Coordinates of C-alpha atoms in Angstrom, one line a residue:
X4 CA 107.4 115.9 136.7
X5 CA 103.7 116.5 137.2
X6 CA 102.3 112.8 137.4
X7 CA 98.3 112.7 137.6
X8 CA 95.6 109.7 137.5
X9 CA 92.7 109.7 135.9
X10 CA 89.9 107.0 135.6
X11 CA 85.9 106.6 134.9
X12 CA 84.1 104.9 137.2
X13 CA 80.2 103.7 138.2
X14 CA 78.7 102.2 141.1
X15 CA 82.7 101.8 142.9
X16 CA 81.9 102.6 146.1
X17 CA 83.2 99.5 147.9
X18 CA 86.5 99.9 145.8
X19 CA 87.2 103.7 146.7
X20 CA 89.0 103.7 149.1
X21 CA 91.6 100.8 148.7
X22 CA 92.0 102.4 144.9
X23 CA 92.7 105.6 146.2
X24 CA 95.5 104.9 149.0
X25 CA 97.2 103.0 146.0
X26 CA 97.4 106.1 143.8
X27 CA 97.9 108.7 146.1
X28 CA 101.9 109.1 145.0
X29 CA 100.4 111.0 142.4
X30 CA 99.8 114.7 142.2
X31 CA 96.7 114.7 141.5
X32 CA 93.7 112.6 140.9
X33 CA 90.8 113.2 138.5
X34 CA 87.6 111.5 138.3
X35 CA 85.0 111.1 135.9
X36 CA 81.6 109.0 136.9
X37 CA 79.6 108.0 134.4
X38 CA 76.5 108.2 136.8
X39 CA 76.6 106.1 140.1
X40 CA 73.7 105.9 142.5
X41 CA 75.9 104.3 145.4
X42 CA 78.4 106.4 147.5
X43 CA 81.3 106.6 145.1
X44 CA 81.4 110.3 144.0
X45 CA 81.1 111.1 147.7
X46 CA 83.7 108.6 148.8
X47 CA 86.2 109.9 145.8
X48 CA 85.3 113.5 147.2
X49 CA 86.1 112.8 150.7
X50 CA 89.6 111.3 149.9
X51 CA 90.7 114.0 148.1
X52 CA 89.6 113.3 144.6
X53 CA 88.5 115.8 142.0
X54 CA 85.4 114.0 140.8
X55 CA 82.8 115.5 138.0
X56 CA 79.6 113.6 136.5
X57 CA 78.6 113.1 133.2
X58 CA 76.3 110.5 131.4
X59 CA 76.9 108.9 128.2
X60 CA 73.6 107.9 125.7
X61 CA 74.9 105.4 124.1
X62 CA 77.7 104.6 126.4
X63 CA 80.8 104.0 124.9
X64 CA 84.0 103.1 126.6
X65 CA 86.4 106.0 124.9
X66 CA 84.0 108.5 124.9
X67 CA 84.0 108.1 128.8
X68 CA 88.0 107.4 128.7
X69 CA 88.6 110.8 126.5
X70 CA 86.2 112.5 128.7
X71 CA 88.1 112.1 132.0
X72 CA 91.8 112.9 129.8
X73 CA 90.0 115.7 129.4
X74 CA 89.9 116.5 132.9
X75 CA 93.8 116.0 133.6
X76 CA 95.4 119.7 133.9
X77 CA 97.1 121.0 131.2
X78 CA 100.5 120.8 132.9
X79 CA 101.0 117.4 134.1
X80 CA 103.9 115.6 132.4
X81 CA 102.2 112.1 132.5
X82 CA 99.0 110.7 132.8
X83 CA 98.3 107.6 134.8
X84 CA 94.8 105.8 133.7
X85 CA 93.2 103.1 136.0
X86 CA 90.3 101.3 136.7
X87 CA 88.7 101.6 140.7
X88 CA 89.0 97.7 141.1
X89 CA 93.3 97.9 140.3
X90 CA 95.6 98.8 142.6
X91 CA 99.4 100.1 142.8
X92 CA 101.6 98.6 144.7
X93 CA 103.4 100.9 146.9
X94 CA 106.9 102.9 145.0
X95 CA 105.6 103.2 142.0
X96 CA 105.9 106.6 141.7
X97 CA 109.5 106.9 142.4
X98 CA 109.9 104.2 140.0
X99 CA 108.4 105.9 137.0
X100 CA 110.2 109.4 137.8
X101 CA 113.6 106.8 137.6
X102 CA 112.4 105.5 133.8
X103 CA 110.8 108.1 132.6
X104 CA 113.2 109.9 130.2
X105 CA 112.7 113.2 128.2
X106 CA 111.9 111.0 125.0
X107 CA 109.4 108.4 127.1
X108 CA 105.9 109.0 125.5
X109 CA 104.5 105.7 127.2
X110 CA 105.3 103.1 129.6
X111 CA 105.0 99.6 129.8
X112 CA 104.5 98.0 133.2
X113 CA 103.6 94.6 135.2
X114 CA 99.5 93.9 135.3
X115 CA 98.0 91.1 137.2
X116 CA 94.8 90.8 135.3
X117 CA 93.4 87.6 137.4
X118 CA 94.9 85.4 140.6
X119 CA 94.7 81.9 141.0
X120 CA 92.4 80.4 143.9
X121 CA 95.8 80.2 146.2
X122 CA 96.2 83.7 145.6
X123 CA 99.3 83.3 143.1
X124 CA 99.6 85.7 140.2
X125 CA 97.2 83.8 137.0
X126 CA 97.6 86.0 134.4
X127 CA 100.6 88.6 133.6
X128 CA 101.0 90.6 131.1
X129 CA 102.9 94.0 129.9
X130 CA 99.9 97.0 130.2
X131 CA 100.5 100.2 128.9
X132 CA 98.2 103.2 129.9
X133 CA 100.7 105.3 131.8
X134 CA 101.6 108.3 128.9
X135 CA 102.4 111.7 128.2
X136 CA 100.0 114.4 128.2
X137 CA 97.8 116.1 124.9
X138 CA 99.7 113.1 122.5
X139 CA 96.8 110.1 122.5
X140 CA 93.2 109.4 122.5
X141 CA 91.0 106.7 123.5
X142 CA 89.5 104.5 120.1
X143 CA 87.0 101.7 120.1
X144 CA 83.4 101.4 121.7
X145 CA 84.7 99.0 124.0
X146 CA 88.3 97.1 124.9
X147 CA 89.3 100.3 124.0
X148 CA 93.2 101.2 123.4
X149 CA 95.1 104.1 123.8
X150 CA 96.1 105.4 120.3
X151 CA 98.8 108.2 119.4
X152 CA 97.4 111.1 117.5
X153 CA 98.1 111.8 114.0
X154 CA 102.2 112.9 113.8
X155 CA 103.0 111.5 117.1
X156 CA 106.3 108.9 117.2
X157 CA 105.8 106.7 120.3
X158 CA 108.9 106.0 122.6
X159 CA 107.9 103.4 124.7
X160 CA 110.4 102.6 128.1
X161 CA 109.5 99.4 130.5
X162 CA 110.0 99.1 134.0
X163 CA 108.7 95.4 135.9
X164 CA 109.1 97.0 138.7
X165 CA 106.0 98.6 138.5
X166 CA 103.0 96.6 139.2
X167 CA 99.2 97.1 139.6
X168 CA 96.8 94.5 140.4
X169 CA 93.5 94.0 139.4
X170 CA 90.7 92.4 141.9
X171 CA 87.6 92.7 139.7
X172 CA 83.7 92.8 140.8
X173 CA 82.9 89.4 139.8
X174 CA 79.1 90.7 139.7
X175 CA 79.3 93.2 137.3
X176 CA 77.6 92.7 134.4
X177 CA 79.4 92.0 130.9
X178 CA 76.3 92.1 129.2
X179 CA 77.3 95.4 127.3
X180 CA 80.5 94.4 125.9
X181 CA 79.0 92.2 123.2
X182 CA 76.7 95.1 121.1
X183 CA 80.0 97.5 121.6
X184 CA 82.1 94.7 120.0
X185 CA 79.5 94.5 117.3
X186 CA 79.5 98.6 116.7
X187 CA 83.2 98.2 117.2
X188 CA 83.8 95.9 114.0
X189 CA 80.9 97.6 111.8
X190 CA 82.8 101.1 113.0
X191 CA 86.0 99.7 111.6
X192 CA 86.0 96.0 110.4
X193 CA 89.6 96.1 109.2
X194 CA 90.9 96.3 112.8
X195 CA 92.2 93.3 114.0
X196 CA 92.3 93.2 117.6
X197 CA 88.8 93.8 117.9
X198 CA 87.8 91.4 115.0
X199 CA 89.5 89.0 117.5
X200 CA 87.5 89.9 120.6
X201 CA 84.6 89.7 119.6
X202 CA 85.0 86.2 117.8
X203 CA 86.2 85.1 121.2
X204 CA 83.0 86.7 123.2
X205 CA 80.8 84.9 120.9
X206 CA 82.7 81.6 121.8
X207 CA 82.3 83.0 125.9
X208 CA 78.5 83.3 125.3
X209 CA 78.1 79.6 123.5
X210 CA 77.6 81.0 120.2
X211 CA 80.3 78.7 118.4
X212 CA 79.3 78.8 114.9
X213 CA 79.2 82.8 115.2
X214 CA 82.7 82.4 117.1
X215 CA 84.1 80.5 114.4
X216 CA 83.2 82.8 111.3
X217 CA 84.1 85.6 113.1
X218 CA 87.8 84.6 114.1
X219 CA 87.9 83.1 110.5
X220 CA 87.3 86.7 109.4
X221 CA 90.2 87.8 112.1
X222 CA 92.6 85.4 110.4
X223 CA 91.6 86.8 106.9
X224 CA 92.9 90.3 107.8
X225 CA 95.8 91.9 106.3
X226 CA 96.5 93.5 109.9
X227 CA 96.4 90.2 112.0
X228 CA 100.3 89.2 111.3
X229 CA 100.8 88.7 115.0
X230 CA 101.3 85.1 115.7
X231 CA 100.2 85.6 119.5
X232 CA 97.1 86.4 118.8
X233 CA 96.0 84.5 115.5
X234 CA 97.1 81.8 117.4
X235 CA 94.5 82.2 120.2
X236 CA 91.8 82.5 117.5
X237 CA 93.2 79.2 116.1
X238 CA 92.7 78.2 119.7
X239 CA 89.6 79.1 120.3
X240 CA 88.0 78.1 116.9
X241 CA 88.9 74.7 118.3
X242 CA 87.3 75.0 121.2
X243 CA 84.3 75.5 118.9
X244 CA 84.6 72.8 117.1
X245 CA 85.0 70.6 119.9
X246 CA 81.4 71.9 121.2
X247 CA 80.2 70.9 118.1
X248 CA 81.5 67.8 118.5
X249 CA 84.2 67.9 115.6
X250 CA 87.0 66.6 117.3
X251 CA 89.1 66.6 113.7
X252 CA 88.3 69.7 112.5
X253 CA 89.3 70.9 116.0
X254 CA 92.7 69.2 116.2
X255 CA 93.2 70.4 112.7
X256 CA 92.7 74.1 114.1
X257 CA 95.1 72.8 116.9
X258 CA 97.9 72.0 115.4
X259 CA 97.6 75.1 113.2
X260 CA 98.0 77.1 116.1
X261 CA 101.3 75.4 117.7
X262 CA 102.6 75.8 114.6
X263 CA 101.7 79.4 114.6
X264 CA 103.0 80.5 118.1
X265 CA 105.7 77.4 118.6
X266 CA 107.3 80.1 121.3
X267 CA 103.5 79.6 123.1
X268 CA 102.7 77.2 125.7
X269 CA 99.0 77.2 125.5
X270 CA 98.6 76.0 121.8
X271 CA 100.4 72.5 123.1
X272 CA 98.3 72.6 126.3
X273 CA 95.6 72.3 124.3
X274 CA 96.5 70.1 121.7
X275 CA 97.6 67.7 124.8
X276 CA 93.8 68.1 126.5
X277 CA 92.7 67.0 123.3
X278 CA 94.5 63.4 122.9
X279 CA 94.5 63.2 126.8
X280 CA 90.7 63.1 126.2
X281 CA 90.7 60.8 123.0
X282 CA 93.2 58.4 124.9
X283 CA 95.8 59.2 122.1
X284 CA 99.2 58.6 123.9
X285 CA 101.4 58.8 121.7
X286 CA 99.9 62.4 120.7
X287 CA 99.5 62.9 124.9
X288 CA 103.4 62.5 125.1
X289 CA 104.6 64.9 122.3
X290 CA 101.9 67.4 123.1
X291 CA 102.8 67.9 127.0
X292 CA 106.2 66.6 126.6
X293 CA 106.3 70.0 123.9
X294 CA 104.6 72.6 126.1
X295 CA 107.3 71.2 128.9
X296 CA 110.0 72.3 126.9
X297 CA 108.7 75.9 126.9
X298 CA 109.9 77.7 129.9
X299 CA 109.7 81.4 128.9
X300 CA 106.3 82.7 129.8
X301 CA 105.2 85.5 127.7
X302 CA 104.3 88.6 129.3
X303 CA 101.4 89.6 126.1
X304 CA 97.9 89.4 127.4
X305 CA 97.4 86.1 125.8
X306 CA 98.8 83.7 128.5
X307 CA 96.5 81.2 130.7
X308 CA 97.7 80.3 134.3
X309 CA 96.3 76.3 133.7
X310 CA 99.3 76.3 130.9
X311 CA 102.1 77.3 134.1
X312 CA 100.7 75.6 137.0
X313 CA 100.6 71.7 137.2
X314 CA 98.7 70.5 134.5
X315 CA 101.4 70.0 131.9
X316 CA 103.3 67.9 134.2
X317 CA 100.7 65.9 135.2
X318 CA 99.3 65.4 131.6
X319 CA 103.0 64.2 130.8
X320 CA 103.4 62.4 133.7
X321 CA 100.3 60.2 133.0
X322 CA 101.4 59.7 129.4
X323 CA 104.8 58.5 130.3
X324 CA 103.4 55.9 132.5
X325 CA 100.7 54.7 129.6
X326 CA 104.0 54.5 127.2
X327 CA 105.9 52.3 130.2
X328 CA 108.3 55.1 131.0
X329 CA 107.7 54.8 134.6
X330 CA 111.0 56.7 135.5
X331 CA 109.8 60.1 133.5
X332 CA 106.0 59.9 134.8
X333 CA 107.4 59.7 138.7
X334 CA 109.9 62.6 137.4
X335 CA 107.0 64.6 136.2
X336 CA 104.6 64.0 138.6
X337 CA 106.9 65.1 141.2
X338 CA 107.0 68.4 139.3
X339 CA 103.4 68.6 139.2
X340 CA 102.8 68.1 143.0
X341 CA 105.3 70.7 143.9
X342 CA 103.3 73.1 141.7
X343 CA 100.3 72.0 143.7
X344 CA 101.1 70.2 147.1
X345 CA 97.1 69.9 148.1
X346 CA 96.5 67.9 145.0
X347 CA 95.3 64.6 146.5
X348 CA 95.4 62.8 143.4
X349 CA 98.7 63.8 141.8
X350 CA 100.1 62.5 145.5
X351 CA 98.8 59.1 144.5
X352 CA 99.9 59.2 141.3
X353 CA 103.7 59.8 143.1
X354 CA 102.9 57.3 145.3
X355 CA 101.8 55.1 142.4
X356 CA 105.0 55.5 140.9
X357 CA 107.1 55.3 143.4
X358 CA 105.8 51.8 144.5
X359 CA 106.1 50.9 140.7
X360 CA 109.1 51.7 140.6
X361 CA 110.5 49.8 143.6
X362 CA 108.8 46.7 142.8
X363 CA 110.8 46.7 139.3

């Protein structure tokens, strides 16, 4: 099978390289720059890249994405899209050629979207841009997704095993993405998942009113029916609240959500920062004690790494103790300082505990 990448990229120069090595088990590579004035087209050229130029007026993220498809030779078997700032990790090709049946139209694979300050993966999710060639199309302005043209039956297969990372430019602008989501929804305001992003990048830019309305729209859909996602915006139209100061409304919102997504750990994370922060124990110790209880991490995009590292445990932990269950807090605040050993004040709290407990 004829596997090829293909990706769009601007002003990449310093991630070239380190892209390139990771997808050179392909075929073939295939560039399309949207108009860099740094070294990237040279770089790409130098490695071994096939890299054209073409600029967009307005820009728009499938136009560029359909563009550089357009690019991949007629006979590759399966197109590989990427971004310059993600990498492979090495096998990956051998992998797909193992899962890849005659059927296979797309692939699902492992994506570390963001790592943690100690370098352990943050947030994991199931990405899905590796797929056969002259059967999908690029839609949306911006967060744009991979959509199977008219006719087309999608058989997905899934393989873990393959992984790419992303290490993003942290000073790259996101000051497009908002006007794209707006031309996004006026292009098509039935559709869902955008409805949804842009409510949450008004909440990003402070605009919590806006954010609210807007994810309030998203929730009115007939489309939104997955519970992952209406969940977030039940989330994040919390969060909103709360910046306005309407800490009822918001738990309201809160509770909504865990019982939208009970299979979620972030809804309960939440709901337990809430009554951590209005001193409600009671509330504290179902709350954490509930988002404890979840151990299955889901693999959609909508998972946050403070909801699997130590901060349910030690939420919990400092209920138990406020409710007298010394036994449970040391329990649980031992879990929480072997999620994060250099915590300084979770070790006191053991300590705490422990010297609580042996004066009983």
């Amino acid at each position: 099978m004829k596997v090829i990448v293909y990706a769009i990229c601007k002003n990449e120069a310093k991630f070239a390289a380190r892209w390139y090595a990771s997808m050179s088990e392909a075929d073939g590579v295939y560039v399309l720059d949207t108009g860099s004035t740094d070294d990237t087209v040279a770089t790409l050229k130098s490695l071994g890249a096939h890299v054209e130029t073409r600029t967009f007026s307005p820009f728009r993220f499938d136009d560029a994405r359909n563009a550089s498809l357009a690019l991949v030779p007629d006979d590759a078997a399966i197109c590989v899209c990427t971004d310059l700032d993600e990498v492979f990790r090495p096998g990956w090709r051998a992998a797909l050629e193992k899962v890849w049946r005659k059927n296979v139209t797309r692939l699902r694979y492992r994506y570390t979207w963001s790592f943690n300050p100690d370098g352990s993966e943050g947030v994991v999710f199931l990405a899905d841009k590796i797929h056969s060639r002259k059967l999908y199309a690029w839609k949306h302005p911006v967060h744009e997704v991979l959509t199977p043209l008219d006719g087309v039956r999608e058989e997905f297969a899934v393989d873990e095993s393959i992984c790419v990372e992303h290490y993003p430019d942290a000073t790259k602008s996101r000051a497009s993405y908002l006007p794209l989501l707006e031309l996004s929804v006026e292009e098509d305001p039935s559709d869902d998942r955008n409805m949804h992003y842009l409510g949450r990048e008004y909440m990003y830019r402070g605009m919590w009113q806006k954010s609210i309305e807007t994810l309030k729209r998203h929730l009115s859909l007939p489309a939104a029916v997955w519970a992952d996602e209406r969940c977030a915006s039940m989330r994040y139209i919390a969060r909103c609240h709360l910046r306005l100061g309407e800490r009822i409304e918001a738990e309201k919102w809160l509770l909504r959500a865990c019982a939208e997504a009970p299979h979620l750990r972030e809804p309960f994370v939440d709901l337990a920062d809430l009554y951590y922060d209005t001193q409600d124990d009671a509330g504290l110790y179902f709350a954490a004690g509930r988002a404890l209880a979840i151990t299955q991490r889901s693999l959609s995009y909508i998972n946050e790494p403070t909801a699997w590292g130590a901060h349910p445990s030690d939420l919990y932990s400092i209920a138990c103790y406020r409710l007298g269950r010394l036994e449970q807090a040391l329990a649980a605040a031992r879990d929480a300082q072997t999620l994060a050993p250099d915590d300084t004040r979770i070790a006191a709290n053991v300590a705490f505990f422990e010297q609580a407990l042996s004066g009983k």
